[in-house]
Amino acid sequence: MRVVVVLVSALAVALLGAPTASAAPPAAHPGYTIVAPQLTPLVAGGKPTRVLTGVLDAAGYAVEVPAHWNGQLVMWAHGFRGNGAELTVDAPSYGLRQRFVDQGYAWAASSYDRNGYDVASGVRSTHELATAQALAAVRAYPPGPDYGTVALPAIYAGLGLAPNNPAVTTPKAQQLRAETVLDSGGVRPGADASFSYWKDFLLSLAVPGNAPTPVTGVALNPGVVATNVGHDYAPDAPVNPDVTVQRVRPADPAARNSRALTPVAQVAGKPRVPVLTLHGVGDLFVPFSMEQIYAGEVADAGRSDLLVQRAIRTTGHCEFSDAEAGKAWDDLVAWTDGGKRPAGDDVDATSGPTFGCRFSDPAAYAAAGPPSQTDTRRLFAPCPATG
C-alpha cells in the first residue's frame, strides 16, 4: 500500500485554525486507542513552524505550518497499519517533512479512525495461496485455524520450499515463482530474487492472527471480495493450474460490486488532478501489476495525461530514498503549479534489463549493503552509468 501525497489549495485548510475547546475530550471508536503524536517544530526560513495535534472525529491528527506559509496544504496519508488497536499519526517521511516546510507548504496527517485493510484499492484475484495449494496438491481453502501448523508445512513440502530459505530448485517451486512473476507485473529485472524475498510472507498470508483486534468485516478479511474465477494461470507445466486450481467466487459479491467507498473500494481510473506514483519493481506486498492495471483504467477513461508512473529498482514495500521521493515531489509541484508534466516510465514495458533505472537513485545503490529486509537494491544488477 503506497503512501499517498495530495496537494490541496488554501481554500480547503480551515482546519489550520486553533482547535475549538469542547466540554468532553474526543474519543476513539470502541476498542481503539489514539496515540498522540510527539512532534518538535522544525525550523524553516529561520523561524520555527507551528505544530497542531489533536483528535477529530475519532482519529488523531497532526498539522504543521511554516511561518512563511504559501497558502497550500499537503495531505499525507499513511498505508496499511495491520489490525492492531493503536491509531498513530505519521509525519511525512523520506525527508519530505523538512522539504515541505522549507518550500512553504503546510502538511496535515491523520491516524484514520480504524485500522485493518480499509483502503480504496482494487482487488483483481485471490492471493497466490490458491495457486500454491494447487501445485503442492494441498487443498486448504478457505484456510482454517490449523492452516499454519498443518496445511502450510504440507504446502512447503509439496513444493520443495523451506521457510527462511531463498532456494527455489524444484520444478513446482520454479513454476510457482514464474506464475507469481507473471501475475505480479510480468518478466522484469530482479523478479526472481524478489519472489524469494517475499515467498514466506505470501504463503503465510492465511495464517490466522492470535492477537485481539477491533478490526471487523471486509477490513479484516479483504479476501471476501476477491476471486480467481476466469483467471488464466501461466505457465502450465509441470502442473496445469487451470485444471487443478480451486476456483473461488467472491464471498461478498455485494461489497465487491459496490461503488461506494467501502473498505476495499473500486478504483475507477478517473483522476481529476495530476497523479505521480512511485512503485518498487519487486514489491509483492502491493504488486507492480497494480500500476499496470491502474494505467489501463486511466487510459480507458481517457485521462492518461493526468498520470505519471515511475518504477524504482527495489523489492521492499515503499523502499524509496529521500532523493527519489524528493524528486517526485518537486516534479509534482512543477506539474500542478506550472503545468509542466514530468517524465515517467512505461509500466507495461518491463522486460528490458534496465527497466526502473531511469528514476532509481544511483547514490542509494552505491551505498547499499548486502540484500536485507530493509535494503534490497543489490538484488538488482547495477544500472548503466549515465553522464
Short mmCIF file of C-alpha atoms in Angstrom, two decimals:
data_model
loop_
_atom_site.label_atom_id
_atom_site.label_comp_id
_atom_site.label_asym_id
_atom_site.label_seq_id
_atom_site.Cartn_x
_atom_site.Cartn_y
_atom_site.Cartn_z
CA MET A 1 0.00 0.00 0.00
CA ARG A 2 1.57 3.21 -1.11
CA VAL A 3 1.81 6.37 0.93
CA VAL A 4 -0.30 9.00 -0.81
CA VAL A 5 0.54 12.70 -1.15
CA VAL A 6 -2.19 15.12 -2.16
CA LEU A 7 -1.72 18.85 -2.78
CA VAL A 8 -4.72 20.95 -1.71
CA SER A 9 -5.41 24.63 -2.25
CA ALA A 10 -5.66 27.13 0.59
CA LEU A 11 -9.46 27.09 0.28
CA ALA A 12 -9.53 23.70 1.98
CA VAL A 13 -7.45 24.44 5.05
CA ALA A 14 -9.87 25.84 7.58
CA LEU A 15 -8.65 23.14 9.96
CA LEU A 16 -5.42 25.09 10.39
CA GLY A 17 -7.14 27.42 12.80
CA ALA A 18 -6.82 26.91 16.52
CA PRO A 19 -8.66 23.84 17.87
CA THR A 20 -12.06 24.55 19.38
CA ALA A 21 -12.49 23.66 23.02
CA SER A 22 -15.16 21.06 23.83
CA ALA A 23 -16.94 20.00 27.00
CA ALA A 24 -15.53 16.48 26.83
CA PRO A 25 -12.35 15.26 25.16
CA PRO A 26 -12.99 13.46 21.86
CA ALA A 27 -12.51 9.72 21.95
CA ALA A 28 -11.61 6.87 19.64
CA HIS A 29 -14.06 4.27 18.46
CA PRO A 30 -14.57 1.36 20.89
CA GLY A 31 -11.57 -0.93 21.02
CA TYR A 32 -9.10 1.65 19.70
CA THR A 33 -6.61 3.92 21.42
CA ILE A 34 -5.30 7.11 19.83
CA VAL A 35 -1.58 7.63 20.36
CA ALA A 36 -0.91 11.35 20.32
CA PRO A 37 1.96 12.31 18.02
CA GLN A 38 5.00 13.93 19.61
CA LEU A 39 6.42 16.41 17.11
CA THR A 40 9.02 19.08 17.76
CA PRO A 41 8.57 22.10 15.46
CA LEU A 42 11.07 22.34 12.65
CA VAL A 43 12.90 25.49 11.57
CA ALA A 44 12.10 26.78 8.08
CA GLY A 45 13.28 30.12 6.73
CA GLY A 46 14.93 30.84 10.06
CA LYS A 47 11.68 30.55 12.03
CA PRO A 48 10.02 27.65 13.88
CA THR A 49 6.97 26.02 12.40
CA ARG A 50 3.62 25.80 14.16
CA VAL A 51 2.57 22.25 15.09
CA LEU A 52 -1.04 21.38 15.93
CA THR A 53 -2.13 17.95 17.15
CA GLY A 54 -5.39 16.60 18.44
CA VAL A 55 -8.36 14.34 17.79
CA LEU A 56 -11.04 14.91 15.18
CA ASP A 57 -13.93 12.51 14.51
CA ALA A 58 -12.30 9.64 16.43
CA ALA A 59 -8.96 9.98 14.63
CA GLY A 60 -5.71 11.58 15.72
CA TYR A 61 -4.22 14.30 13.56
CA ALA A 62 -1.12 16.44 13.18
CA VAL A 63 -0.73 19.69 11.25
CA GLU A 64 2.45 21.69 10.68
CA VAL A 65 2.50 25.21 9.24
CA PRO A 66 5.68 27.14 8.34
CA ALA A 67 5.96 30.80 9.31
CA HIS A 68 6.13 31.74 5.63
CA TRP A 69 3.18 29.61 4.53
CA ASN A 70 2.47 29.67 0.79
CA GLY A 71 -1.23 29.01 1.30
CA GLN A 72 -1.19 25.37 0.17
CA LEU A 73 -1.60 22.17 2.15
CA VAL A 74 -0.18 18.68 1.63
CA MET A 75 -2.39 15.84 2.89
CA TRP A 76 -0.11 12.97 3.95
CA ALA A 77 -1.93 9.62 4.01
CA HIS A 78 -0.30 6.56 5.57
CA GLY A 79 -0.61 2.98 4.37
CA PHE A 80 -1.64 -0.34 5.91
CA ARG A 81 -1.15 -0.47 9.69
CA GLY A 82 -2.17 -4.05 10.40
CA ASN A 83 -5.11 -4.93 12.64
CA GLY A 84 -3.88 -3.55 15.96
CA ALA A 85 -5.79 -1.34 18.36
CA GLU A 86 -3.44 1.68 18.37
CA LEU A 87 -4.12 4.56 15.99
CA THR A 88 -0.95 6.50 15.23
CA VAL A 89 -0.09 9.55 13.14
CA ASP A 90 2.90 9.61 10.82
CA ALA A 91 4.81 12.73 9.86
CA PRO A 92 5.94 12.79 6.21
CA SER A 93 8.96 10.54 5.68
CA TYR A 94 11.78 10.35 3.10
CA GLY A 95 12.92 13.80 4.22
CA LEU A 96 9.71 15.29 2.83
CA ARG A 97 8.59 16.90 6.11
CA GLN A 98 11.52 19.33 6.04
CA ARG A 99 11.23 19.76 2.28
CA PHE A 100 7.55 20.70 2.54
CA VAL A 101 8.01 23.42 5.14
CA ASP A 102 11.21 24.72 3.52
CA GLN A 103 9.18 25.25 0.35
CA GLY A 104 6.40 26.98 2.26
CA TYR A 105 3.85 24.15 2.33
CA ALA A 106 1.82 23.16 5.36
CA TRP A 107 1.08 19.46 5.84
CA ALA A 108 -1.60 17.51 7.67
CA ALA A 109 -1.87 13.81 8.54
CA SER A 110 -4.49 11.61 10.18
CA SER A 111 -4.27 8.31 12.02
CA TYR A 112 -7.63 7.32 10.44
CA ASP A 113 -10.33 6.21 12.82
CA ARG A 114 -9.80 2.47 12.25
CA ASN A 115 -7.06 0.05 11.25
CA GLY A 116 -7.28 -3.01 9.03
CA TYR A 117 -7.19 -3.30 5.26
CA ASP A 118 -9.51 -0.32 4.89
CA VAL A 119 -8.36 1.37 1.69
CA ALA A 120 -9.73 2.43 -1.65
CA SER A 121 -7.87 -0.21 -3.62
CA GLY A 122 -8.83 -2.62 -6.41
CA VAL A 123 -8.66 -6.36 -5.88
CA ARG A 124 -8.30 -8.46 -9.00
CA SER A 125 -7.75 -12.03 -7.83
CA THR A 126 -7.21 -14.18 -4.77
CA HIS A 127 -3.82 -14.31 -3.12
CA GLU A 128 -1.24 -16.63 -4.66
CA LEU A 129 -2.29 -19.00 -1.88
CA ALA A 130 -4.76 -20.88 -4.12
CA THR A 131 -2.16 -21.38 -6.86
CA ALA A 132 0.44 -22.64 -4.35
CA GLN A 133 -2.08 -25.17 -2.99
CA ALA A 134 -2.85 -26.44 -6.49
CA LEU A 135 0.84 -27.02 -7.27
CA ALA A 136 1.52 -28.67 -3.90
CA ALA A 137 -1.64 -30.84 -4.11
CA VAL A 138 -2.83 -29.50 -0.75
CA ARG A 139 -6.45 -28.40 -0.59
CA ALA A 140 -6.85 -25.95 2.29
CA TYR A 141 -9.06 -23.11 1.08
CA PRO A 142 -10.69 -21.43 2.87
CA PRO A 143 -7.94 -21.68 5.49
CA GLY A 144 -8.90 -22.98 8.90
CA PRO A 145 -7.39 -22.37 12.33
CA ASP A 146 -4.80 -25.11 11.75
CA TYR A 147 -3.59 -23.67 8.45
CA GLY A 148 -0.27 -22.52 9.91
CA THR A 149 0.51 -25.78 11.70
CA VAL A 150 -0.83 -28.37 9.24
CA ALA A 151 -1.57 -27.01 5.77
CA LEU A 152 1.33 -24.59 5.39
CA PRO A 153 4.08 -27.13 6.23
CA ALA A 154 2.47 -29.52 3.74
CA ILE A 155 2.48 -26.82 1.05
CA TYR A 156 6.16 -26.07 1.66
CA ALA A 157 6.98 -29.78 1.47
CA GLY A 158 4.89 -30.34 -1.64
CA LEU A 159 6.68 -27.51 -3.43
CA GLY A 160 10.16 -28.35 -2.20
CA LEU A 161 10.48 -24.98 -0.46
CA ALA A 162 11.63 -24.19 3.07
CA PRO A 163 10.87 -21.20 5.32
CA ASN A 164 13.70 -18.67 5.62
CA ASN A 165 15.50 -20.34 2.71
CA PRO A 166 15.67 -18.48 -0.63
CA ALA A 167 16.43 -21.62 -2.65
CA VAL A 168 13.94 -22.36 -5.45
CA THR A 169 15.14 -25.59 -7.03
CA THR A 170 12.23 -27.96 -7.69
CA PRO A 171 10.13 -27.77 -10.86
CA LYS A 172 6.95 -27.00 -8.89
CA ALA A 173 8.64 -24.23 -6.89
CA GLN A 174 10.04 -22.76 -10.09
CA GLN A 175 6.58 -22.89 -11.65
CA LEU A 176 5.09 -21.06 -8.66
CA ARG A 177 7.82 -18.43 -8.96
CA ALA A 178 7.14 -18.00 -12.68
CA GLU A 179 3.38 -17.69 -12.10
CA THR A 180 3.93 -15.15 -9.33
CA VAL A 181 6.23 -13.09 -11.54
CA LEU A 182 3.75 -13.05 -14.43
CA ASP A 183 0.75 -12.26 -12.22
CA SER A 184 2.56 -9.50 -10.34
CA GLY A 185 3.66 -7.46 -13.34
CA GLY A 186 5.43 -9.70 -15.83
CA VAL A 187 9.06 -10.53 -16.53
CA ARG A 188 11.21 -7.72 -15.15
CA PRO A 189 14.59 -7.13 -13.52
CA GLY A 190 15.01 -8.61 -10.04
CA ALA A 191 11.75 -10.56 -10.20
CA ASP A 192 13.16 -13.99 -9.33
CA ALA A 193 15.08 -12.65 -6.35
CA SER A 194 12.00 -10.70 -5.26
CA PHE A 195 9.98 -13.93 -5.16
CA SER A 196 12.48 -15.44 -2.73
CA TYR A 197 12.33 -12.26 -0.63
CA TRP A 198 8.51 -12.33 -0.38
CA LYS A 199 7.61 -16.05 -0.60
CA ASP A 200 7.31 -16.70 3.14
CA PHE A 201 5.08 -13.65 3.54
CA LEU A 202 2.86 -14.67 0.62
CA LEU A 203 2.48 -18.27 1.74
CA SER A 204 1.70 -17.28 5.34
CA LEU A 205 -0.95 -14.67 4.50
CA ALA A 206 -3.70 -17.08 5.50
CA VAL A 207 -2.24 -17.91 8.92
CA PRO A 208 -4.83 -16.60 11.39
CA GLY A 209 -3.71 -13.93 13.82
CA ASN A 210 -3.85 -14.58 17.53
CA ALA A 211 -3.73 -11.02 18.85
CA PRO A 212 -7.03 -9.35 19.79
CA THR A 213 -8.17 -6.82 17.22
CA PRO A 214 -11.05 -4.36 16.94
CA VAL A 215 -10.98 -4.71 13.15
CA THR A 216 -14.03 -6.45 11.68
CA GLY A 217 -15.67 -7.22 8.35
CA VAL A 218 -14.05 -6.61 4.99
CA ALA A 219 -11.28 -4.52 6.56
CA LEU A 220 -10.13 -7.61 8.49
CA ASN A 221 -10.64 -10.07 5.66
CA PRO A 222 -10.42 -8.32 2.27
CA GLY A 223 -10.28 -11.71 0.58
CA VAL A 224 -14.08 -11.87 0.71
CA VAL A 225 -14.23 -9.56 -2.33
CA ALA A 226 -11.56 -11.44 -4.30
CA THR A 227 -11.96 -14.10 -6.96
CA ASN A 228 -9.85 -16.14 -9.33
CA VAL A 229 -12.77 -17.22 -11.49
CA GLY A 230 -11.80 -16.82 -15.12
CA HIS A 231 -8.13 -16.17 -14.38
CA ASP A 232 -5.76 -17.86 -16.83
CA TYR A 233 -2.71 -19.15 -14.97
CA ALA A 234 0.65 -19.47 -16.69
CA PRO A 235 2.92 -21.33 -17.12
CA ASP A 236 1.00 -24.60 -17.16
CA ALA A 237 3.82 -27.13 -16.62
CA PRO A 238 4.71 -29.35 -14.86
CA VAL A 239 1.22 -28.80 -13.36
CA ASN A 240 -1.68 -27.22 -15.23
CA PRO A 241 -3.22 -24.99 -12.54
CA ASP A 242 -6.13 -24.02 -14.78
CA VAL A 243 -7.28 -27.62 -14.35
CA THR A 244 -6.26 -28.25 -10.74
CA VAL A 245 -6.72 -24.87 -9.02
CA GLN A 246 -9.71 -24.34 -6.75
CA ARG A 247 -11.87 -21.61 -8.27
CA VAL A 248 -13.21 -19.22 -5.65
CA ARG A 249 -16.10 -16.84 -6.21
CA PRO A 250 -16.37 -13.64 -4.16
CA ALA A 251 -17.70 -14.46 -0.71
CA ASP A 252 -19.21 -10.97 -0.53
CA PRO A 253 -20.25 -10.02 -4.07
CA ALA A 254 -22.25 -7.02 -2.84
CA ALA A 255 -19.11 -5.46 -1.31
CA ARG A 256 -17.07 -6.29 -4.43
CA ASN A 257 -19.59 -4.67 -6.78
CA SER A 258 -20.39 -1.66 -4.61
CA ARG A 259 -19.41 1.73 -5.99
CA ALA A 260 -19.42 3.25 -2.51
CA LEU A 261 -16.26 3.97 -0.53
CA THR A 262 -16.18 0.57 1.14
CA PRO A 263 -13.06 -0.74 2.95
CA VAL A 264 -11.89 -2.33 -0.31
CA ALA A 265 -13.38 0.05 -2.83
CA GLN A 266 -13.46 0.03 -6.61
CA VAL A 267 -10.98 2.25 -8.41
CA ALA A 268 -12.48 3.85 -11.49
CA GLY A 269 -9.26 5.17 -13.04
CA LYS A 270 -10.66 8.67 -13.39
CA PRO A 271 -8.23 11.05 -11.66
CA ARG A 272 -9.28 14.69 -11.59
CA VAL A 273 -5.88 16.08 -10.69
CA PRO A 274 -2.28 15.20 -11.68
CA VAL A 275 -1.14 11.89 -10.15
CA LEU A 276 2.52 10.82 -9.86
CA THR A 277 3.30 7.38 -8.46
CA LEU A 278 6.45 5.58 -7.31
CA HIS A 279 6.48 1.78 -7.11
CA GLY A 280 9.15 -0.78 -6.31
CA VAL A 281 9.75 -3.11 -9.27
CA GLY A 282 9.99 -6.16 -7.00
CA ASP A 283 7.29 -5.24 -4.46
CA LEU A 284 4.92 -8.17 -3.90
CA PHE A 285 3.07 -6.66 -0.93
CA VAL A 286 1.40 -4.33 -3.42
CA PRO A 287 2.44 -6.00 -6.69
CA PHE A 288 3.74 -3.89 -9.55
CA SER A 289 0.83 -5.17 -11.64
CA MET A 290 -1.37 -2.70 -9.74
CA GLU A 291 0.43 0.08 -11.62
CA GLN A 292 -0.33 -1.64 -14.93
CA ILE A 293 -3.98 -2.18 -14.09
CA TYR A 294 -4.40 1.42 -12.98
CA ALA A 295 -2.65 2.74 -16.09
CA GLY A 296 -5.07 0.72 -18.23
CA GLU A 297 -8.09 2.01 -16.33
CA VAL A 298 -6.90 5.60 -16.65
CA ALA A 299 -6.26 5.11 -20.37
CA ASP A 300 -9.76 3.64 -20.85
CA ALA A 301 -11.16 6.75 -19.15
CA GLY A 302 -9.16 9.00 -21.49
CA ARG A 303 -7.17 10.58 -18.67
CA SER A 304 -3.63 9.34 -19.23
CA ASP A 305 -2.47 12.95 -19.43
CA LEU A 306 -3.08 13.15 -15.66
CA LEU A 307 -0.95 10.12 -14.73
CA VAL A 308 2.84 9.73 -14.48
CA GLN A 309 4.31 6.49 -13.08
CA ARG A 310 7.87 5.71 -12.04
CA ALA A 311 9.48 2.35 -11.38
CA ILE A 312 12.15 2.12 -8.67
CA ARG A 313 14.58 -0.81 -8.54
CA THR A 314 13.74 -2.01 -5.03
CA THR A 315 11.89 -5.02 -3.65
CA GLY A 316 10.78 -3.81 -0.21
CA HIS A 317 7.41 -2.10 0.13
CA CYS A 318 7.72 1.71 -0.19
CA GLU A 319 11.52 1.36 -0.16
CA PHE A 320 12.44 4.73 -1.61
CA SER A 321 15.36 7.03 -0.93
CA ASP A 322 14.93 10.63 0.14
CA ALA A 323 16.25 11.68 -3.26
CA GLU A 324 13.68 9.59 -5.16
CA ALA A 325 10.76 10.85 -3.08
CA GLY A 326 12.02 14.43 -3.07
CA LYS A 327 12.47 14.48 -6.84
CA ALA A 328 8.95 13.12 -7.30
CA TRP A 329 7.55 15.81 -5.01
CA ASP A 330 9.37 18.63 -6.79
CA ASP A 331 8.19 17.33 -10.16
CA LEU A 332 4.60 17.07 -8.90
CA VAL A 333 4.71 20.67 -7.70
CA ALA A 334 6.11 21.84 -11.04
CA TRP A 335 3.29 19.96 -12.75
CA THR A 336 0.42 21.21 -10.59
CA ASP A 337 1.67 24.78 -10.28
CA GLY A 338 3.36 25.32 -13.63
CA GLY A 339 1.71 22.82 -15.96
CA LYS A 340 4.98 21.03 -16.73
CA ARG A 341 4.09 17.34 -16.97
CA PRO A 342 7.09 15.30 -15.75
CA ALA A 343 8.60 12.23 -17.36
CA GLY A 344 7.70 8.73 -16.27
CA ASP A 345 8.10 5.04 -17.13
CA ASP A 346 6.02 2.86 -19.42
CA VAL A 347 4.87 0.39 -16.77
CA ASP A 348 3.95 -2.22 -19.39
CA ALA A 349 7.47 -2.31 -20.89
CA THR A 350 9.13 -4.17 -18.01
CA SER A 351 11.25 -6.84 -19.67
CA GLY A 352 14.35 -4.83 -20.57
CA PRO A 353 17.39 -5.25 -18.30
CA THR A 354 17.47 -1.53 -17.44
CA PHE A 355 13.78 -1.16 -16.57
CA GLY A 356 13.48 1.00 -13.48
CA CYS A 357 16.89 2.62 -13.89
CA ARG A 358 15.67 5.99 -15.12
CA PHE A 359 14.30 7.20 -11.78
CA SER A 360 16.20 4.99 -9.32
CA ASP A 361 18.73 6.77 -7.12
CA PRO A 362 22.29 5.73 -8.14
CA ALA A 363 23.70 7.03 -4.86
CA ALA A 364 21.36 4.76 -2.90
CA TYR A 365 22.54 1.78 -4.96
CA ALA A 366 26.17 2.71 -4.45
CA ALA A 367 25.66 2.96 -0.70
CA ALA A 368 23.64 -0.26 -0.40
CA GLY A 369 25.00 -3.22 1.51
CA PRO A 370 24.21 -6.91 1.01
CA PRO A 371 20.47 -7.55 0.50
CA SER A 372 18.49 -7.44 3.72
CA GLN A 373 14.93 -6.92 4.90
CA THR A 374 15.45 -3.16 4.82
CA ASP A 375 17.80 -2.73 1.86
CA THR A 376 17.11 -4.72 -1.31
CA ARG A 377 18.80 -2.65 -4.02
CA ARG A 378 21.60 -5.17 -4.50
CA LEU A 379 19.03 -7.76 -5.61
CA PHE A 380 19.23 -5.83 -8.90
CA ALA A 381 22.13 -5.58 -11.30
CA PRO A 382 23.83 -2.17 -11.49
CA CYS A 383 22.28 0.30 -13.87
CA PRO A 384 24.48 1.59 -16.70
CA ALA A 385 26.34 4.78 -15.86
CA THR A 386 24.93 7.98 -17.29
CA GLY A 387 26.71 11.19 -17.96
#
